[in-house]
mmCIF file with all atom_site columns, C-alpha atoms and ligand atoms in Angstrom:
data_model
loop_
_atom_site.group_PDB
_atom_site.id
_atom_site.type_symbol
_atom_site.label_atom_id
_atom_site.label_alt_id
_atom_site.label_comp_id
_atom_site.label_asym_id
_atom_site.label_entity_id
_atom_site.label_seq_id
_atom_site.pdbx_PDB_ins_code
_atom_site.Cartn_x
_atom_site.Cartn_y
_atom_site.Cartn_z
_atom_site.occupancy
_atom_site.B_iso_or_equiv
_atom_site.pdbx_formal_charge
_atom_site.auth_seq_id
_atom_site.auth_comp_id
_atom_site.auth_asym_id
_atom_site.auth_atom_id
_atom_site.pdbx_PDB_model_num
ATOM   1   C  CA  . MET A 1 1   ? 2.323   34.001 -65.289  1.00 0.00 ? 234 MET A CA  1
ATOM   2   C  CA  . THR A 1 2   ? 2.923   37.250 -67.169  1.00 0.00 ? 235 THR A CA  1
ATOM   3   C  CA  . GLU A 1 3   ? 5.377   35.454 -69.458  1.00 0.00 ? 236 GLU A CA  1
ATOM   4   C  CA  . ASN A 1 4   ? 2.786   32.884 -70.415  1.00 0.00 ? 237 ASN A CA  1
ATOM   5   C  CA  . VAL A 1 5   ? 0.325   35.609 -71.343  1.00 0.00 ? 238 VAL A CA  1
ATOM   6   C  CA  . THR A 1 6   ? 2.950   37.245 -73.540  1.00 0.00 ? 239 THR A CA  1
ATOM   7   C  CA  . ILE A 1 7   ? 3.603   33.990 -75.375  1.00 0.00 ? 240 ILE A CA  1
ATOM   8   C  CA  . VAL A 1 8   ? -0.089  33.549 -76.129  1.00 0.00 ? 241 VAL A CA  1
ATOM   9   C  CA  . GLU A 1 9   ? -0.350  37.099 -77.425  1.00 0.00 ? 242 GLU A CA  1
ATOM   10  C  CA  . ASN A 1 10  ? 2.632   36.515 -79.714  1.00 0.00 ? 243 ASN A CA  1
ATOM   11  C  CA  . ILE A 1 11  ? 1.027   33.414 -81.177  1.00 0.00 ? 244 ILE A CA  1
ATOM   12  C  CA  . HIS A 1 12  ? -2.085  35.403 -82.000  1.00 0.00 ? 245 HIS A CA  1
ATOM   13  C  CA  . GLN A 1 13  ? -0.066  38.282 -83.427  1.00 0.00 ? 246 GLN A CA  1
ATOM   14  C  CA  . SER A 1 14  ? 1.829   36.115 -85.867  1.00 0.00 ? 247 SER A CA  1
ATOM   15  C  CA  . ASN A 1 15  ? -1.382  34.231 -86.682  1.00 0.00 ? 248 ASN A CA  1
ATOM   16  C  CA  . ASP A 1 16  ? -3.048  37.529 -87.552  1.00 0.00 ? 249 ASP A CA  1
ATOM   17  C  CA  . GLN A 1 17  ? -0.136  38.522 -89.794  1.00 0.00 ? 250 GLN A CA  1
ATOM   18  C  CA  . ILE A 1 18  ? -0.378  35.266 -91.737  1.00 0.00 ? 251 ILE A CA  1
ATOM   19  C  CA  . ALA A 1 19  ? -4.174  35.656 -91.882  1.00 0.00 ? 252 ALA A CA  1
ATOM   20  C  CA  . GLU A 1 20  ? -3.667  39.035 -93.493  1.00 0.00 ? 253 GLU A CA  1
ATOM   21  C  CA  . ARG A 1 21  ? -1.402  37.460 -96.104  1.00 0.00 ? 254 ARG A CA  1
ATOM   22  C  CA  . ASN A 1 22  ? -4.026  34.789 -96.797  1.00 0.00 ? 255 ASN A CA  1
ATOM   23  C  CA  . GLN A 1 23  ? -6.631  37.509 -97.223  1.00 0.00 ? 256 GLN A CA  1
ATOM   24  C  CA  . GLN A 1 24  ? -4.438  39.430 -99.682  1.00 0.00 ? 257 GLN A CA  1
ATOM   25  C  CA  . GLN A 1 25  ? -3.661  36.270 -101.650 1.00 0.00 ? 258 GLN A CA  1
ATOM   26  C  CA  . LEU A 1 26  ? -7.339  35.295 -101.901 1.00 0.00 ? 259 LEU A CA  1
ATOM   27  C  CA  . GLN A 1 27  ? -8.460  38.785 -102.871 1.00 0.00 ? 260 GLN A CA  1
ATOM   28  C  CA  . ALA A 1 28  ? -5.725  39.131 -105.489 1.00 0.00 ? 261 ALA A CA  1
ATOM   29  C  CA  . ALA A 1 29  ? -6.929  35.872 -107.048 1.00 0.00 ? 262 ALA A CA  1
ATOM   30  C  CA  . GLY A 1 30  ? -10.580 37.004 -106.929 1.00 0.00 ? 263 GLY A CA  1
ATOM   31  C  CA  . VAL A 1 31  ? -11.664 34.244 -104.561 1.00 0.00 ? 264 VAL A CA  1
ATOM   32  C  CA  . PHE A 1 32  ? -14.519 34.817 -102.107 1.00 0.00 ? 265 PHE A CA  1
ATOM   33  C  CA  . SER A 1 33  ? -13.924 32.786 -98.952  1.00 0.00 ? 266 SER A CA  1
ATOM   34  C  CA  . LEU A 1 34  ? -15.853 31.464 -95.965  1.00 0.00 ? 267 LEU A CA  1
ATOM   35  C  CA  . ASN A 1 35  ? -14.659 29.892 -92.719  1.00 0.00 ? 268 ASN A CA  1
ATOM   36  C  CA  . PHE A 1 36  ? -17.261 27.429 -91.375  1.00 0.00 ? 269 PHE A CA  1
ATOM   37  C  CA  . MET A 1 37  ? -17.109 26.886 -87.637  1.00 0.00 ? 270 MET A CA  1
ATOM   38  C  CA  . ALA A 1 38  ? -19.341 24.635 -85.524  1.00 0.00 ? 271 ALA A CA  1
ATOM   39  C  CA  . SER A 1 39  ? -19.381 21.896 -82.941  1.00 0.00 ? 272 SER A CA  1
ATOM   40  C  CA  . PRO A 1 40  ? -18.787 18.351 -84.243  1.00 0.00 ? 273 PRO A CA  1
ATOM   41  C  CA  . GLY A 1 41  ? -21.869 17.004 -85.991  1.00 0.00 ? 274 GLY A CA  1
ATOM   42  C  CA  . ALA A 1 42  ? -23.648 20.330 -86.558  1.00 0.00 ? 275 ALA A CA  1
ATOM   43  C  CA  . GLY A 1 43  ? -23.571 19.776 -90.314  1.00 0.00 ? 276 GLY A CA  1
ATOM   44  C  CA  . LYS A 1 44  ? -20.570 21.644 -91.720  1.00 0.00 ? 277 LYS A CA  1
ATOM   45  C  CA  . THR A 1 45  ? -19.786 18.987 -94.292  1.00 0.00 ? 278 THR A CA  1
ATOM   46  C  CA  . SER A 1 46  ? -23.482 18.478 -95.129  1.00 0.00 ? 279 SER A CA  1
ATOM   47  C  CA  . LEU A 1 47  ? -23.935 22.208 -95.749  1.00 0.00 ? 280 LEU A CA  1
ATOM   48  C  CA  . ILE A 1 48  ? -20.826 22.188 -97.948  1.00 0.00 ? 281 ILE A CA  1
ATOM   49  C  CA  . GLU A 1 49  ? -22.226 19.227 -99.921  1.00 0.00 ? 282 GLU A CA  1
ATOM   50  C  CA  . ARG A 1 50  ? -25.606 20.949 -100.370 1.00 0.00 ? 283 ARG A CA  1
ATOM   51  C  CA  . THR A 1 51  ? -23.932 24.191 -101.403 1.00 0.00 ? 284 THR A CA  1
ATOM   52  C  CA  . LEU A 1 52  ? -21.731 22.366 -103.921 1.00 0.00 ? 285 LEU A CA  1
ATOM   53  C  CA  . HIS A 1 53  ? -24.712 20.490 -105.307 1.00 0.00 ? 286 HIS A CA  1
ATOM   54  C  CA  . THR A 1 54  ? -26.423 23.736 -106.340 1.00 0.00 ? 287 THR A CA  1
ATOM   55  C  CA  . MET A 1 55  ? -23.451 25.957 -107.117 1.00 0.00 ? 288 MET A CA  1
ATOM   56  C  CA  . LYS A 1 56  ? -20.802 23.723 -108.666 1.00 0.00 ? 289 LYS A CA  1
ATOM   57  C  CA  . ASP A 1 57  ? -22.042 24.271 -112.220 1.00 0.00 ? 290 ASP A CA  1
ATOM   58  C  CA  . SER A 1 58  ? -21.965 28.075 -111.939 1.00 0.00 ? 291 SER A CA  1
ATOM   59  C  CA  . PHE A 1 59  ? -18.844 28.574 -109.822 1.00 0.00 ? 292 PHE A CA  1
ATOM   60  C  CA  . ASN A 1 60  ? -15.463 26.940 -109.377 1.00 0.00 ? 293 ASN A CA  1
ATOM   61  C  CA  . ILE A 1 61  ? -15.265 25.916 -105.747 1.00 0.00 ? 294 ILE A CA  1
ATOM   62  C  CA  . ALA A 1 62  ? -12.384 24.781 -103.561 1.00 0.00 ? 295 ALA A CA  1
ATOM   63  C  CA  . VAL A 1 63  ? -12.829 23.229 -100.133 1.00 0.00 ? 296 VAL A CA  1
ATOM   64  C  CA  . VAL A 1 64  ? -10.210 23.050 -97.397  1.00 0.00 ? 297 VAL A CA  1
ATOM   65  C  CA  . ASP A 1 65  ? -11.122 20.637 -94.606  1.00 0.00 ? 298 ASP A CA  1
ATOM   66  C  CA  . GLY A 1 66  ? -9.508  20.765 -91.198  1.00 0.00 ? 299 GLY A CA  1
ATOM   67  C  CA  . ASP A 1 67  ? -9.694  17.670 -89.038  1.00 0.00 ? 300 ASP A CA  1
ATOM   68  C  CA  . VAL A 1 68  ? -7.577  16.168 -86.300  1.00 0.00 ? 301 VAL A CA  1
ATOM   69  C  CA  . ALA A 1 69  ? -7.330  12.989 -88.391  1.00 0.00 ? 302 ALA A CA  1
ATOM   70  C  CA  . SER A 1 70  ? -8.707  11.322 -91.549  1.00 0.00 ? 303 SER A CA  1
ATOM   71  C  CA  . SER A 1 71  ? -9.710  12.681 -94.957  1.00 0.00 ? 304 SER A CA  1
ATOM   72  C  CA  . ILE A 1 72  ? -13.386 11.699 -94.694  1.00 0.00 ? 305 ILE A CA  1
ATOM   73  C  CA  . ASP A 1 73  ? -14.707 15.250 -95.123  1.00 0.00 ? 306 ASP A CA  1
ATOM   74  C  CA  . ALA A 1 74  ? -12.372 16.215 -97.980  1.00 0.00 ? 307 ALA A CA  1
ATOM   75  C  CA  . ASP A 1 75  ? -13.364 12.973 -99.720  1.00 0.00 ? 308 ASP A CA  1
ATOM   76  C  CA  . ARG A 1 76  ? -17.032 13.937 -99.372  1.00 0.00 ? 309 ARG A CA  1
ATOM   77  C  CA  . ALA A 1 77  ? -16.355 17.453 -100.721 1.00 0.00 ? 310 ALA A CA  1
ATOM   78  C  CA  . ALA A 1 78  ? -14.399 16.058 -103.680 1.00 0.00 ? 311 ALA A CA  1
ATOM   79  C  CA  . LYS A 1 79  ? -17.192 13.584 -104.411 1.00 0.00 ? 312 LYS A CA  1
ATOM   80  C  CA  . ALA A 1 80  ? -19.667 16.490 -104.346 1.00 0.00 ? 313 ALA A CA  1
ATOM   81  C  CA  . GLY A 1 81  ? -17.693 18.317 -107.029 1.00 0.00 ? 314 GLY A CA  1
ATOM   82  C  CA  . ALA A 1 82  ? -15.089 20.470 -105.273 1.00 0.00 ? 315 ALA A CA  1
ATOM   83  C  CA  . THR A 1 83  ? -11.330 20.552 -105.508 1.00 0.00 ? 316 THR A CA  1
ATOM   84  C  CA  . ALA A 1 84  ? -10.547 19.532 -101.950 1.00 0.00 ? 317 ALA A CA  1
ATOM   85  C  CA  . VAL A 1 85  ? -7.524  19.796 -99.699  1.00 0.00 ? 318 VAL A CA  1
ATOM   86  C  CA  . GLN A 1 86  ? -7.448  18.048 -96.328  1.00 0.00 ? 319 GLN A CA  1
ATOM   87  C  CA  . ILE A 1 87  ? -5.510  19.542 -93.446  1.00 0.00 ? 320 ILE A CA  1
ATOM   88  C  CA  . ASN A 1 88  ? -4.718  17.110 -90.650  1.00 0.00 ? 321 ASN A CA  1
ATOM   89  C  CA  . THR A 1 89  ? -4.095  19.387 -87.701  1.00 0.00 ? 322 THR A CA  1
ATOM   90  C  CA  . GLY A 1 90  ? -2.018  16.821 -85.804  1.00 0.00 ? 323 GLY A CA  1
ATOM   91  C  CA  . GLY A 1 91  ? -4.116  16.996 -82.655  1.00 0.00 ? 324 GLY A CA  1
ATOM   92  C  CA  . SER A 1 92  ? -4.795  20.721 -82.765  1.00 0.00 ? 325 SER A CA  1
ATOM   93  C  CA  . CYS A 1 93  ? -8.453  21.551 -82.152  1.00 0.00 ? 326 CYS A CA  1
ATOM   94  C  CA  . HIS A 1 94  ? -8.656  24.398 -84.660  1.00 0.00 ? 327 HIS A CA  1
ATOM   95  C  CA  . VAL A 1 95  ? -7.316  25.485 -88.033  1.00 0.00 ? 328 VAL A CA  1
ATOM   96  C  CA  . ASP A 1 96  ? -4.859  28.377 -87.804  1.00 0.00 ? 329 ASP A CA  1
ATOM   97  C  CA  . ALA A 1 97  ? -3.785  30.856 -90.473  1.00 0.00 ? 330 ALA A CA  1
ATOM   98  C  CA  . ASN A 1 98  ? -0.527  29.031 -91.110  1.00 0.00 ? 331 ASN A CA  1
ATOM   99  C  CA  . MET A 1 99  ? -2.313  25.729 -91.801  1.00 0.00 ? 332 MET A CA  1
ATOM   100 C  CA  . LEU A 1 100 ? -4.614  27.485 -94.249  1.00 0.00 ? 333 LEU A CA  1
ATOM   101 C  CA  . HIS A 1 101 ? -1.593  29.174 -95.824  1.00 0.00 ? 334 HIS A CA  1
ATOM   102 C  CA  . SER A 1 102 ? -0.051  25.744 -96.529  1.00 0.00 ? 335 SER A CA  1
ATOM   103 C  CA  . ALA A 1 103 ? -3.344  24.453 -97.931  1.00 0.00 ? 336 ALA A CA  1
ATOM   104 C  CA  . LEU A 1 104 ? -3.675  27.472 -100.257 1.00 0.00 ? 337 LEU A CA  1
ATOM   105 C  CA  . ALA A 1 105 ? -0.256  26.602 -101.709 1.00 0.00 ? 338 ALA A CA  1
ATOM   106 C  CA  . GLU A 1 106 ? -1.825  23.343 -102.962 1.00 0.00 ? 339 GLU A CA  1
ATOM   107 C  CA  . LEU A 1 107 ? -4.401  25.247 -105.035 1.00 0.00 ? 340 LEU A CA  1
ATOM   108 C  CA  . THR A 1 108 ? -4.167  27.388 -108.152 1.00 0.00 ? 341 THR A CA  1
ATOM   109 C  CA  . LEU A 1 109 ? -6.236  30.141 -106.567 1.00 0.00 ? 342 LEU A CA  1
ATOM   110 C  CA  . GLU A 1 110 ? -6.904  32.016 -109.807 1.00 0.00 ? 343 GLU A CA  1
ATOM   111 C  CA  . ASP A 1 111 ? -8.973  29.033 -110.962 1.00 0.00 ? 344 ASP A CA  1
ATOM   112 C  CA  . PHE A 1 112 ? -11.577 29.458 -108.193 1.00 0.00 ? 345 PHE A CA  1
ATOM   113 C  CA  . ASP A 1 113 ? -14.497 31.776 -107.392 1.00 0.00 ? 346 ASP A CA  1
ATOM   114 C  CA  . LEU A 1 114 ? -15.220 30.424 -103.948 1.00 0.00 ? 347 LEU A CA  1
ATOM   115 C  CA  . LEU A 1 115 ? -13.236 28.830 -101.133 1.00 0.00 ? 348 LEU A CA  1
ATOM   116 C  CA  . LEU A 1 116 ? -15.023 27.039 -98.293  1.00 0.00 ? 349 LEU A CA  1
ATOM   117 C  CA  . VAL A 1 117 ? -12.897 26.279 -95.246  1.00 0.00 ? 350 VAL A CA  1
ATOM   118 C  CA  . GLU A 1 118 ? -14.304 23.691 -92.868  1.00 0.00 ? 351 GLU A CA  1
ATOM   119 C  CA  . ASN A 1 119 ? -12.752 24.295 -89.458  1.00 0.00 ? 352 ASN A CA  1
ATOM   120 C  CA  . VAL A 1 120 ? -12.247 21.578 -86.827  1.00 0.00 ? 353 VAL A CA  1
ATOM   121 C  CA  . GLY A 1 121 ? -15.492 20.849 -84.948  1.00 0.00 ? 354 GLY A CA  1
ATOM   122 C  CA  . ASN A 1 122 ? -15.098 22.917 -81.782  1.00 0.00 ? 355 ASN A CA  1
ATOM   123 C  CA  . LEU A 1 123 ? -16.987 25.875 -80.302  1.00 0.00 ? 356 LEU A CA  1
ATOM   124 C  CA  . ILE A 1 124 ? -14.088 27.404 -78.399  1.00 0.00 ? 357 ILE A CA  1
ATOM   125 C  CA  . CYS A 1 125 ? -10.739 28.252 -79.974  1.00 0.00 ? 358 CYS A CA  1
ATOM   126 C  CA  . PRO A 1 126 ? -11.575 28.536 -83.709  1.00 0.00 ? 359 PRO A CA  1
ATOM   127 C  CA  . ALA A 1 127 ? -13.117 31.902 -82.749  1.00 0.00 ? 360 ALA A CA  1
ATOM   128 C  CA  . SER A 1 128 ? -9.690  33.144 -81.656  1.00 0.00 ? 361 SER A CA  1
ATOM   129 C  CA  . PHE A 1 129 ? -7.745  32.230 -84.792  1.00 0.00 ? 362 PHE A CA  1
ATOM   130 C  CA  . LYS A 1 130 ? -8.446  34.448 -87.782  1.00 0.00 ? 363 LYS A CA  1
ATOM   131 C  CA  . LEU A 1 131 ? -7.763  32.696 -91.064  1.00 0.00 ? 364 LEU A CA  1
ATOM   132 C  CA  . GLY A 1 132 ? -8.028  35.591 -93.494  1.00 0.00 ? 365 GLY A CA  1
ATOM   133 C  CA  . THR A 1 133 ? -11.338 34.522 -95.017  1.00 0.00 ? 366 THR A CA  1
ATOM   134 C  CA  . ASP A 1 134 ? -13.893 37.141 -96.097  1.00 0.00 ? 367 ASP A CA  1
ATOM   135 C  CA  . LYS A 1 135 ? -16.603 35.878 -93.761  1.00 0.00 ? 368 LYS A CA  1
ATOM   136 C  CA  . ASN A 1 136 ? -16.826 33.701 -90.681  1.00 0.00 ? 369 ASN A CA  1
ATOM   137 C  CA  . VAL A 1 137 ? -19.916 31.516 -90.602  1.00 0.00 ? 370 VAL A CA  1
ATOM   138 C  CA  . LEU A 1 138 ? -21.115 29.690 -87.500  1.00 0.00 ? 371 LEU A CA  1
ATOM   139 C  CA  . ILE A 1 139 ? -23.322 26.639 -87.927  1.00 0.00 ? 372 ILE A CA  1
ATOM   140 C  CA  . ALA A 1 140 ? -25.520 25.860 -84.931  1.00 0.00 ? 373 ALA A CA  1
ATOM   141 C  CA  . SER A 1 141 ? -27.886 22.916 -84.911  1.00 0.00 ? 374 SER A CA  1
ATOM   142 C  CA  . VAL A 1 142 ? -31.116 22.145 -83.104  1.00 0.00 ? 375 VAL A CA  1
ATOM   143 C  CA  . PRO A 1 143 ? -29.945 18.938 -81.318  1.00 0.00 ? 376 PRO A CA  1
ATOM   144 C  CA  . GLU A 1 144 ? -27.096 20.882 -79.655  1.00 0.00 ? 377 GLU A CA  1
ATOM   145 C  CA  . GLY A 1 145 ? -29.652 22.781 -77.560  1.00 0.00 ? 378 GLY A CA  1
ATOM   146 C  CA  . ASP A 1 146 ? -30.875 26.351 -77.334  1.00 0.00 ? 379 ASP A CA  1
ATOM   147 C  CA  . ASP A 1 147 ? -28.370 27.422 -74.641  1.00 0.00 ? 380 ASP A CA  1
ATOM   148 C  CA  . LYS A 1 148 ? -25.240 27.508 -76.818  1.00 0.00 ? 381 LYS A CA  1
ATOM   149 C  CA  . PRO A 1 149 ? -25.089 31.304 -77.350  1.00 0.00 ? 382 PRO A CA  1
ATOM   150 C  CA  . TYR A 1 150 ? -25.100 31.697 -73.565  1.00 0.00 ? 383 TYR A CA  1
ATOM   151 C  CA  . LYS A 1 151 ? -22.396 29.066 -73.040  1.00 0.00 ? 384 LYS A CA  1
ATOM   152 C  CA  . TYR A 1 152 ? -20.069 29.924 -75.946  1.00 0.00 ? 385 TYR A CA  1
ATOM   153 C  CA  . PRO A 1 153 ? -20.477 33.707 -76.287  1.00 0.00 ? 386 PRO A CA  1
ATOM   154 C  CA  . LYS A 1 154 ? -17.176 34.375 -78.086  1.00 0.00 ? 387 LYS A CA  1
ATOM   155 C  CA  . MET A 1 155 ? -18.134 32.107 -80.927  1.00 0.00 ? 388 MET A CA  1
ATOM   156 C  CA  . TYR A 1 156 ? -21.429 33.929 -81.403  1.00 0.00 ? 389 TYR A CA  1
ATOM   157 C  CA  . GLN A 1 157 ? -19.862 37.376 -81.098  1.00 0.00 ? 390 GLN A CA  1
ATOM   158 C  CA  . ASP A 1 158 ? -17.305 37.290 -83.848  1.00 0.00 ? 391 ASP A CA  1
ATOM   159 C  CA  . VAL A 1 159 ? -19.160 35.813 -86.806  1.00 0.00 ? 392 VAL A CA  1
ATOM   160 C  CA  . ASP A 1 160 ? -20.704 37.378 -89.899  1.00 0.00 ? 393 ASP A CA  1
ATOM   161 C  CA  . ALA A 1 161 ? -23.508 34.875 -90.437  1.00 0.00 ? 394 ALA A CA  1
ATOM   162 C  CA  . LEU A 1 162 ? -25.262 32.157 -88.469  1.00 0.00 ? 395 LEU A CA  1
ATOM   163 C  CA  . VAL A 1 163 ? -26.752 29.029 -89.978  1.00 0.00 ? 396 VAL A CA  1
ATOM   164 C  CA  . ILE A 1 164 ? -29.203 27.143 -87.738  1.00 0.00 ? 397 ILE A CA  1
ATOM   165 C  CA  . ASN A 1 165 ? -29.247 23.613 -89.126  1.00 0.00 ? 398 ASN A CA  1
ATOM   166 C  CA  . LYS A 1 166 ? -31.554 20.603 -88.559  1.00 0.00 ? 399 LYS A CA  1
ATOM   167 C  CA  . ILE A 1 167 ? -34.708 22.689 -88.071  1.00 0.00 ? 400 ILE A CA  1
ATOM   168 C  CA  . ASP A 1 168 ? -36.625 19.617 -89.297  1.00 0.00 ? 401 ASP A CA  1
ATOM   169 C  CA  . LEU A 1 169 ? -35.949 18.177 -85.809  1.00 0.00 ? 402 LEU A CA  1
ATOM   170 C  CA  . MET A 1 170 ? -37.753 21.020 -83.996  1.00 0.00 ? 403 MET A CA  1
ATOM   171 C  CA  . PRO A 1 171 ? -40.936 18.954 -83.356  1.00 0.00 ? 404 PRO A CA  1
ATOM   172 C  CA  . TYR A 1 172 ? -38.916 16.235 -81.595  1.00 0.00 ? 405 TYR A CA  1
ATOM   173 C  CA  . ILE A 1 173 ? -36.517 18.306 -79.488  1.00 0.00 ? 406 ILE A CA  1
ATOM   174 C  CA  . ASP A 1 174 ? -37.028 20.892 -76.740  1.00 0.00 ? 407 ASP A CA  1
ATOM   175 C  CA  . PHE A 1 175 ? -35.351 23.735 -78.564  1.00 0.00 ? 408 PHE A CA  1
ATOM   176 C  CA  . ASP A 1 176 ? -36.800 27.151 -77.735  1.00 0.00 ? 409 ASP A CA  1
ATOM   177 C  CA  . MET A 1 177 ? -36.012 29.203 -80.847  1.00 0.00 ? 410 MET A CA  1
ATOM   178 C  CA  . ALA A 1 178 ? -37.006 32.488 -79.154  1.00 0.00 ? 411 ALA A CA  1
ATOM   179 C  CA  . TYR A 1 179 ? -34.657 31.803 -76.213  1.00 0.00 ? 412 TYR A CA  1
ATOM   180 C  CA  . PHE A 1 180 ? -31.852 30.842 -78.597  1.00 0.00 ? 413 PHE A CA  1
ATOM   181 C  CA  . GLN A 1 181 ? -32.367 33.941 -80.730  1.00 0.00 ? 414 GLN A CA  1
ATOM   182 C  CA  . LYS A 1 182 ? -32.502 36.183 -77.655  1.00 0.00 ? 415 LYS A CA  1
ATOM   183 C  CA  . GLY A 1 183 ? -29.079 34.854 -76.653  1.00 0.00 ? 416 GLY A CA  1
ATOM   184 C  CA  . VAL A 1 184 ? -27.729 35.570 -80.141  1.00 0.00 ? 417 VAL A CA  1
ATOM   185 C  CA  . GLU A 1 185 ? -29.298 39.040 -80.190  1.00 0.00 ? 418 GLU A CA  1
ATOM   186 C  CA  . ILE A 1 186 ? -27.556 40.054 -76.940  1.00 0.00 ? 419 ILE A CA  1
ATOM   187 C  CA  . LEU A 1 187 ? -24.141 39.115 -78.377  1.00 0.00 ? 420 LEU A CA  1
ATOM   188 C  CA  . SER A 1 188 ? -24.584 40.050 -82.020  1.00 0.00 ? 421 SER A CA  1
ATOM   189 C  CA  . PRO A 1 189 ? -27.535 42.301 -82.752  1.00 0.00 ? 422 PRO A CA  1
ATOM   190 C  CA  . ASP A 1 190 ? -28.566 42.111 -86.406  1.00 0.00 ? 423 ASP A CA  1
ATOM   191 C  CA  . LEU A 1 191 ? -26.530 38.949 -87.088  1.00 0.00 ? 424 LEU A CA  1
ATOM   192 C  CA  . LEU A 1 192 ? -27.635 37.474 -90.398  1.00 0.00 ? 425 LEU A CA  1
ATOM   193 C  CA  . SER A 1 193 ? -29.217 34.109 -89.699  1.00 0.00 ? 426 SER A CA  1
ATOM   194 C  CA  . PHE A 1 194 ? -30.329 31.258 -91.890  1.00 0.00 ? 427 PHE A CA  1
ATOM   195 C  CA  . PRO A 1 195 ? -32.563 28.579 -90.333  1.00 0.00 ? 428 PRO A CA  1
ATOM   196 C  CA  . ILE A 1 196 ? -32.155 25.555 -92.599  1.00 0.00 ? 429 ILE A CA  1
ATOM   197 C  CA  . SER A 1 197 ? -32.359 21.812 -92.883  1.00 0.00 ? 430 SER A CA  1
ATOM   198 C  CA  . CYS A 1 198 ? -29.696 20.140 -95.000  1.00 0.00 ? 431 CYS A CA  1
ATOM   199 C  CA  . LYS A 1 199 ? -31.895 17.055 -94.935  1.00 0.00 ? 432 LYS A CA  1
ATOM   200 C  CA  . THR A 1 200 ? -35.200 18.523 -96.182  1.00 0.00 ? 433 THR A CA  1
ATOM   201 C  CA  . GLU A 1 201 ? -33.558 21.535 -97.924  1.00 0.00 ? 434 GLU A CA  1
ATOM   202 C  CA  . GLU A 1 202 ? -35.910 23.922 -96.103  1.00 0.00 ? 435 GLU A CA  1
ATOM   203 C  CA  . GLY A 1 203 ? -34.331 27.375 -95.955  1.00 0.00 ? 436 GLY A CA  1
ATOM   204 C  CA  . MET A 1 204 ? -31.521 26.481 -98.391  1.00 0.00 ? 437 MET A CA  1
ATOM   205 C  CA  . ASP A 1 205 ? -32.709 28.995 -100.999 1.00 0.00 ? 438 ASP A CA  1
ATOM   206 C  CA  . ALA A 1 206 ? -32.089 31.985 -98.721  1.00 0.00 ? 439 ALA A CA  1
ATOM   207 C  CA  . TRP A 1 207 ? -28.605 30.702 -97.828  1.00 0.00 ? 440 TRP A CA  1
ATOM   208 C  CA  . LEU A 1 208 ? -27.657 30.092 -101.463 1.00 0.00 ? 441 LEU A CA  1
ATOM   209 C  CA  . ALA A 1 209 ? -29.067 33.451 -102.603 1.00 0.00 ? 442 ALA A CA  1
ATOM   210 C  CA  . TRP A 1 210 ? -26.991 35.272 -99.972  1.00 0.00 ? 443 TRP A CA  1
ATOM   211 C  CA  . LEU A 1 211 ? -23.849 33.373 -100.943 1.00 0.00 ? 444 LEU A CA  1
ATOM   212 C  CA  . GLU A 1 212 ? -24.325 34.030 -104.666 1.00 0.00 ? 445 GLU A CA  1
ATOM   213 C  CA  . GLU A 1 213 ? -24.744 37.752 -104.007 1.00 0.00 ? 446 GLU A CA  1
ATOM   214 C  CA  . GLU A 1 214 ? -21.589 37.799 -101.897 1.00 0.00 ? 447 GLU A CA  1
ATOM   215 C  CA  . ILE A 1 215 ? -19.582 36.009 -104.593 1.00 0.00 ? 448 ILE A CA  1
ATOM   216 C  CA  . LYS A 1 216 ? -20.832 38.422 -107.273 1.00 0.00 ? 449 LYS A CA  1
ATOM   217 C  CA  . HIS A 1 217 ? -19.893 41.464 -105.191 1.00 0.00 ? 450 HIS A CA  1
ATOM   218 C  CA  . ARG A 1 218 ? -16.485 40.198 -104.134 1.00 0.00 ? 451 ARG A CA  1
ATOM   219 C  CA  . SER A 1 219 ? -13.650 42.614 -104.579 1.00 0.00 ? 452 SER A CA  1
HETATM 220 MG MG1 . LIG B 2 .   ? -17.286 17.672 -91.201  1.00 0.00 ? 415 LIG B MG1 1
HETATM 221 ZN ZN1 . LIG B 2 .   ? -7.963  24.791 -80.723  1.00 0.00 ? 416 LIG B ZN1 1
#
């Protein structure tokens, strides 16, 4: 059993080394980068589309989409005005640093201000694979239920910002926002959070204002 544990640690070590290289490459090119993580259907692609809609005229934006199969999300990002690269993970349920490294090679990084990475929809292992992005953003959504911070603590512990999407559905779903937020608070006190609806655009201004500030202050 000890050998197996060692193998897993080695995978993470080399992943972290490649993540560091990604980080250096992105910073050298002056690109601010986000890694979006969420369960399937939480609204990663919709948030990317909304963000592109408002910001594409002021900033040059690249999107890297990770999916087990298809290029549906990269097609949507390209249609919304981004330069998009699709990663097909070949069955893997997360994007790792090496996959992002290959995707970055497809882009002329100096041409971009912002890189949005859409991870594979999954609330477990994406939290364990650093990519080298500036910030990790978790997207939760109301229909998933208010118990997710309690059930997937690692995901809620290691992120820099939390988007709570589909708040327009609050009147129709038993989602106790106070219970949800208490679970988040225990794991990540003071976590920045953005309650939004990609559908009605409620809350989008705060999200976009934060992102613009972060891009302007990038190193
Ligand atoms: Mg998607
Ligand atoms: Zn995985």
